[in-house]
CSV table of C-alpha atoms and ligand atoms in Angstrom, one decimal:
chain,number,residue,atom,x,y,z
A,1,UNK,CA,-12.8,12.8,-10.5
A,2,UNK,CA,-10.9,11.3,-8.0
A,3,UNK,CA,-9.8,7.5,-8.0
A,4,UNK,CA,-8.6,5.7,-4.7
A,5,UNK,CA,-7.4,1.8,-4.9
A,6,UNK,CA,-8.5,0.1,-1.8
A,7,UNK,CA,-6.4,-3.4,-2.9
A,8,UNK,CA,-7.5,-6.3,-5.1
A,9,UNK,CA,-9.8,-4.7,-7.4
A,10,UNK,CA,-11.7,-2.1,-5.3
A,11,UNK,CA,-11.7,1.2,-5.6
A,12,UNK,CA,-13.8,4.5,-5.0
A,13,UNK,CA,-14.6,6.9,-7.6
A,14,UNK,CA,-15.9,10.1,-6.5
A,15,UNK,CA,-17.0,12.6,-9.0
A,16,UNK,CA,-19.9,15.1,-9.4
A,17,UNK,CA,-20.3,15.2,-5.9
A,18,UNK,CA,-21.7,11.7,-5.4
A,19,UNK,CA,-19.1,8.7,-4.1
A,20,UNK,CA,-19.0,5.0,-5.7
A,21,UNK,CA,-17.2,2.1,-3.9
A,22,UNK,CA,-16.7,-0.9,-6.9
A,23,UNK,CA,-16.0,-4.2,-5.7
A,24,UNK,CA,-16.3,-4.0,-1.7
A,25,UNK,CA,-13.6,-6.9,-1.0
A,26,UNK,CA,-12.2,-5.2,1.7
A,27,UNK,CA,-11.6,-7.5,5.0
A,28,UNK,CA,-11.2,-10.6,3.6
A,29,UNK,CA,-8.0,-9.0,1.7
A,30,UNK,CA,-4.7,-10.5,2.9
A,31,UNK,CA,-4.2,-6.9,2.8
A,32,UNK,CA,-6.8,-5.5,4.9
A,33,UNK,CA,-6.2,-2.2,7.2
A,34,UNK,CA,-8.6,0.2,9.2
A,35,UNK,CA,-7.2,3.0,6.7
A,36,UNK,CA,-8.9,1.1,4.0
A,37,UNK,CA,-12.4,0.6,5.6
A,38,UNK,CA,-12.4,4.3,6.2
A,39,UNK,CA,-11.6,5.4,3.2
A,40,UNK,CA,-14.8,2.4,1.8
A,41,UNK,CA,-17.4,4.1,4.3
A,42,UNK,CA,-20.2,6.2,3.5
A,43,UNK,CA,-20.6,6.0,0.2
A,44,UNK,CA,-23.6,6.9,-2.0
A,45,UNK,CA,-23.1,4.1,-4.3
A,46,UNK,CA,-21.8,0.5,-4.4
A,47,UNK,CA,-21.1,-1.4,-7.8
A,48,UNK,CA,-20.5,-4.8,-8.1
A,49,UNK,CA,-19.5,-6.5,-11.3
A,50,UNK,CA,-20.0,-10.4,-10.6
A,51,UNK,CA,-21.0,-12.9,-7.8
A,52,UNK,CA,-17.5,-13.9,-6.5
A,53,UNK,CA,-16.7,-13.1,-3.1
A,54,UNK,CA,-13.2,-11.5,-4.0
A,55,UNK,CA,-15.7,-8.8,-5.8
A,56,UNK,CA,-19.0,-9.0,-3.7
A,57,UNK,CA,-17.0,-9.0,-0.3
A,58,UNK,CA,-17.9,-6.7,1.9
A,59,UNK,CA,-21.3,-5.2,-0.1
A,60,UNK,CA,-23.8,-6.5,2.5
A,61,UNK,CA,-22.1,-4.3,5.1
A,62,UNK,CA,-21.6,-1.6,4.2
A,63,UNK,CA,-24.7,-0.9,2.3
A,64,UNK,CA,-26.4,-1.2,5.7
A,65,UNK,CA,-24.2,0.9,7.5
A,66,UNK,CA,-24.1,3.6,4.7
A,67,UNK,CA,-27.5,3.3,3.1
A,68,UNK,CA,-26.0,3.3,0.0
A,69,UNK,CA,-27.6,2.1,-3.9
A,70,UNK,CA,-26.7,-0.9,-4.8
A,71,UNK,CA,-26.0,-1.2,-8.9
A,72,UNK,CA,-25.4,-4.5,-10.0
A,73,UNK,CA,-26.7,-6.9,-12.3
A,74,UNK,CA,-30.5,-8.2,-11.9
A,75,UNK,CA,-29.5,-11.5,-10.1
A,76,UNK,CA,-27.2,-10.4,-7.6
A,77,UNK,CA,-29.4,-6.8,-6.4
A,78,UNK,CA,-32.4,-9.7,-6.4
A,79,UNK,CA,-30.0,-12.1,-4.2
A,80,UNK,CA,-28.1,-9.1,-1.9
A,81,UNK,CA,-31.9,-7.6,-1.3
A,82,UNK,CA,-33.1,-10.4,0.0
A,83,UNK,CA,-29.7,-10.2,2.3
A,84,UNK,CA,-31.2,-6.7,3.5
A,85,UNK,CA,-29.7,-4.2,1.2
A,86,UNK,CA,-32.4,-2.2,0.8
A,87,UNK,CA,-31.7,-0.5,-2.1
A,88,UNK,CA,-30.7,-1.0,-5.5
A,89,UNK,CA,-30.0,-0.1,-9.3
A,90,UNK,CA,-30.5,-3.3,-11.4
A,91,UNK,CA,-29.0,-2.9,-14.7
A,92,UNK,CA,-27.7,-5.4,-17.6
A,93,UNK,CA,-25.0,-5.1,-20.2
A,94,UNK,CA,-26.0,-1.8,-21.9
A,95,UNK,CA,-27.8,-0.4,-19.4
A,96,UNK,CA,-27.0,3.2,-17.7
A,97,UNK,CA,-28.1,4.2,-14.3
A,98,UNK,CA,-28.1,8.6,-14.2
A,99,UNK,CA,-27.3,9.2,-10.8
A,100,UNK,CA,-29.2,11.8,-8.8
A,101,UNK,CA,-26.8,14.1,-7.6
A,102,UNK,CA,-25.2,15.4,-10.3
A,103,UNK,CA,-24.7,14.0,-14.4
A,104,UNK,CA,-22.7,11.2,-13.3
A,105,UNK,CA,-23.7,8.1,-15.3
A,106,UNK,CA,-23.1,4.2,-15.3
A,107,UNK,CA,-23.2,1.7,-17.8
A,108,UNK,CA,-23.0,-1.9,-17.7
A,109,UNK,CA,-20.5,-3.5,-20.1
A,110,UNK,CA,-19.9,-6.7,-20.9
A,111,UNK,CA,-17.3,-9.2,-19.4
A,112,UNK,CA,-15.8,-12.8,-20.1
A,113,UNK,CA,-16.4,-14.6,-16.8
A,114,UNK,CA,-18.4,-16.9,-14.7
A,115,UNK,CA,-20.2,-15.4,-12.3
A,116,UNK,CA,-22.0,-17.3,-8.8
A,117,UNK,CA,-22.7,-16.9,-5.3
A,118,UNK,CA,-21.8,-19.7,-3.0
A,119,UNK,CA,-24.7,-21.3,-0.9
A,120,UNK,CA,-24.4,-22.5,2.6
A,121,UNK,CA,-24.8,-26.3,1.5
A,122,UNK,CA,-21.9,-25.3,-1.2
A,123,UNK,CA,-24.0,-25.2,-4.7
A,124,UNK,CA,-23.1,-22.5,-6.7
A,125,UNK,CA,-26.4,-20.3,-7.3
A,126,UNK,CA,-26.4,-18.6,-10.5
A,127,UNK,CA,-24.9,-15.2,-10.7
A,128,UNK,CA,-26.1,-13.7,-14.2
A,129,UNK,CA,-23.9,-12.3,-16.2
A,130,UNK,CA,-20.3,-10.8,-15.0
A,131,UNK,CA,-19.8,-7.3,-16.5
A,132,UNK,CA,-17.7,-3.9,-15.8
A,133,UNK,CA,-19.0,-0.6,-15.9
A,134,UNK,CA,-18.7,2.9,-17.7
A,135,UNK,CA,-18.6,5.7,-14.8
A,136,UNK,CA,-18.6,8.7,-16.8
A,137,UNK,CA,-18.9,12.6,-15.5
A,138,UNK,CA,-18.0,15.5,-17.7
A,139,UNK,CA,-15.1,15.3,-20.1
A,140,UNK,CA,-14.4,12.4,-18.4
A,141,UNK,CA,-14.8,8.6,-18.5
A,142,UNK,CA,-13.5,5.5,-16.3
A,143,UNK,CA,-13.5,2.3,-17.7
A,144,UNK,CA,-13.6,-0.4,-15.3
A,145,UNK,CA,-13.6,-3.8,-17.1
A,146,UNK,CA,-14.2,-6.5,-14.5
A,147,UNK,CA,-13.0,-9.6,-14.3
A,148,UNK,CA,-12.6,-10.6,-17.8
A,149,UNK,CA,-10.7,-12.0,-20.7
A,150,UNK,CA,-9.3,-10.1,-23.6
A,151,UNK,CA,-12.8,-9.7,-26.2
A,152,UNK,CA,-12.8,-7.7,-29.6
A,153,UNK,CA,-15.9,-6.3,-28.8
A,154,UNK,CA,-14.1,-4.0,-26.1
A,155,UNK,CA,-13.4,-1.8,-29.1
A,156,UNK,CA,-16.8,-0.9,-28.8
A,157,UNK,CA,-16.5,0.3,-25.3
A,158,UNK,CA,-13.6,2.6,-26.8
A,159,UNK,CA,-15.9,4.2,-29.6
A,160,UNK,CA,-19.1,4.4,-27.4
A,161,UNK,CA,-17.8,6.0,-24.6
A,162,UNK,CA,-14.3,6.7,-25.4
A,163,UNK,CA,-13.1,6.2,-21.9
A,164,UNK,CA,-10.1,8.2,-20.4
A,165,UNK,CA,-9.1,6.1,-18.0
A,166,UNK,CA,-8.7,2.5,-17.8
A,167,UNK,CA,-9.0,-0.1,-14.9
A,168,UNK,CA,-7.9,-3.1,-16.3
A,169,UNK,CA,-6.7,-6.1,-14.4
A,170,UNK,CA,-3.4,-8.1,-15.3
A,171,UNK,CA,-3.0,-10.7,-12.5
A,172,UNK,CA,-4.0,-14.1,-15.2
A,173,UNK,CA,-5.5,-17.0,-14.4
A,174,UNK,CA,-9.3,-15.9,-13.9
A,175,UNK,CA,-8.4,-12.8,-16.0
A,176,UNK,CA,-6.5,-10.9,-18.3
A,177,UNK,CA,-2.9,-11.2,-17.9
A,178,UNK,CA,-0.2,-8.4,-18.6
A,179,UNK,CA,0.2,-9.2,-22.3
A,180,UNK,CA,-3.8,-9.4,-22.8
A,181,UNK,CA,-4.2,-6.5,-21.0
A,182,UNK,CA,-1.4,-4.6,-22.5
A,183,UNK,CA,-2.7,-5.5,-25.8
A,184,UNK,CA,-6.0,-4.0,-25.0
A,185,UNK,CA,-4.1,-0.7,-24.2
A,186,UNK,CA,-2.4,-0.6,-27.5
A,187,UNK,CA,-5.1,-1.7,-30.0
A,188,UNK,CA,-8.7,-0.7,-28.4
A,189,UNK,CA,-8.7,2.4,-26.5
A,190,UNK,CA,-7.1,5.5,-26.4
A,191,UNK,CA,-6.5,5.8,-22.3
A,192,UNK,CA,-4.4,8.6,-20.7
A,193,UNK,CA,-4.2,6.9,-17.9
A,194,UNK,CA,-4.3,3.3,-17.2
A,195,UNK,CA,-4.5,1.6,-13.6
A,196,UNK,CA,-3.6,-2.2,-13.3
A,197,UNK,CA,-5.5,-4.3,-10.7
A,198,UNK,CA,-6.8,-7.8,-9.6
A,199,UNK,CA,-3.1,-8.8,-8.9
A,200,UNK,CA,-0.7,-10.2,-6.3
A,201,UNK,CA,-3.8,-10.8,-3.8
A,202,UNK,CA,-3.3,-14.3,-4.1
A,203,UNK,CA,-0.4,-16.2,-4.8
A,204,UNK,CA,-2.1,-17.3,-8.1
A,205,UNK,CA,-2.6,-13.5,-9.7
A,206,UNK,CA,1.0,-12.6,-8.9
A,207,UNK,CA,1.6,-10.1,-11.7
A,208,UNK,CA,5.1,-7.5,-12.1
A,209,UNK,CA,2.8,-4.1,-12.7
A,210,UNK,CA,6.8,-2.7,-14.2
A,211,UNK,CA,6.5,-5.4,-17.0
A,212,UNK,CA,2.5,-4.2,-17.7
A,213,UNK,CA,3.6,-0.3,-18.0
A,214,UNK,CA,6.9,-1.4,-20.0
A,215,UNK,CA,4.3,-3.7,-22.4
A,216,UNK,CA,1.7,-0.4,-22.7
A,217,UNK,CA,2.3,1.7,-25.6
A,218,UNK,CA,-0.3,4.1,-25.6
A,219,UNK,CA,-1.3,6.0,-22.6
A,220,UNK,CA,0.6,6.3,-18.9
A,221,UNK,CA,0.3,3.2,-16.8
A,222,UNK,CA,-0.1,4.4,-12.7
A,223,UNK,CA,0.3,1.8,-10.5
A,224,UNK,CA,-1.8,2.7,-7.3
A,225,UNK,CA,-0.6,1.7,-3.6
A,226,UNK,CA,-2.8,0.5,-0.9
A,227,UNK,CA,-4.8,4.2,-0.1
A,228,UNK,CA,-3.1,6.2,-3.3
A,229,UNK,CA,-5.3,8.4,-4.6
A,230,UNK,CA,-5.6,9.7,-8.6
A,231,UNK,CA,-7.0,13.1,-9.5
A,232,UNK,CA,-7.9,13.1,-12.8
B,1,NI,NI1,-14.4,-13.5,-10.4
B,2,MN,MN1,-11.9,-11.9,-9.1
């Protein structure tokens, strides 16, 4: 499995020959660069977790220049198909999509968050439920939590899919902060590796990644730059 941060809380996964892109928010980052578009391209699959547009972001897009399977939750594929992405996974919490190519499996997990889409007049149209997602191939098994809180029932995620890797993010405010996230690390899952994201974006989710790894006592914390890439 290979992991690549692409900023904010995007990233590609690629494993068993297949490539997802989770959480497409890609231009709209303060942080944008060509290098990160590139590296977003062509994939075979694009997860989003929750309506928000720092998560949705560039979804619409690159779906149609890419062709690739939506898998999101049943309100948002409904809402981004009638956008024009053609097509689509829809799961909810507990769900797992196999993917064709080669035992690579998702689950929807839960997550403590709102989730919307913005209209054009400015209501907020409902989102269903936010979530994060299981990607598991082999031996191995990324957990990638979402936007979310701290919630006891994430030692469930821990003993039914005993996940190897952890994306958790730390940035506070609409999310987990260091401490919460840290804490999660410590008490509910057994990661050897642990990547913090959704931080420093935005002046609000400014977050030291140092103090995270200092606060994790289980498990390696990796702090990804802008491109890096993780074999695991
Ligand atoms: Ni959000
Ligand atoms: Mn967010």
């Amino acid at each position: 499995m290979k992991i690549t941060y692409l900023g904010h809380a995007c990233f590609t996964i690629e494993a068993g020959g297949v490539k997802l892109l989770v959480d497409p928010f890609l231009k709209h980052n303060p942080n944008y660069c060509d290098a990160l578009w590139e590296q977003a391209a062509r994939p075979d699959y694009i997860l989003v977790t929750h309506g928000h547009g720092d998560h949705v972001g560039d979804t619409i897009e690159i779906a149609a220049r890419s062709g690739a399977t939506l898998i999101s939750n049943f309100e948002i594929c409904n809402w981004l198909h009638a956008a024009g992405v053609e097509r689509f996974i829809d799961l909810n919490p507990g769900g797992t999509a196999t993917l064709a190519d080669g035992g690579v499996t998702v689950t929807m997990t839960p997550a403590i968050h709102s989730s919307s889409m913005a209209s054009e007049g400015g209501d907020n149209i409902y989102g269903g439920l936010a979530c994060g997602f299981v990607i598991r191939c082999g031996a191995e098994a990324v957990y990638y939590a979402g936007d979310t809180c701290l919630f006891g029932d994430m030692r469930l995620v821990d003993e039914l899919y005993k996940p190897t890797v952890g994306l958790l993010p730390i940035g506070g405010k609409y999310t987990m902060d260091a401490e919460a996230a840290a804490y999660a690390c410590n008490n509910f899952f057994n990661f050897r590796t642990v990547i913090p994201m959704h931080y420093d974006t935005f002046p609000p989710i400014s977050a030291d990644p140092a103090r995270f790894s200092a606060l994790v006592k289980k498990g390696a914390v990796r702090m990804l730059a802008l491109g890096e890439a993780l074999e695991i």
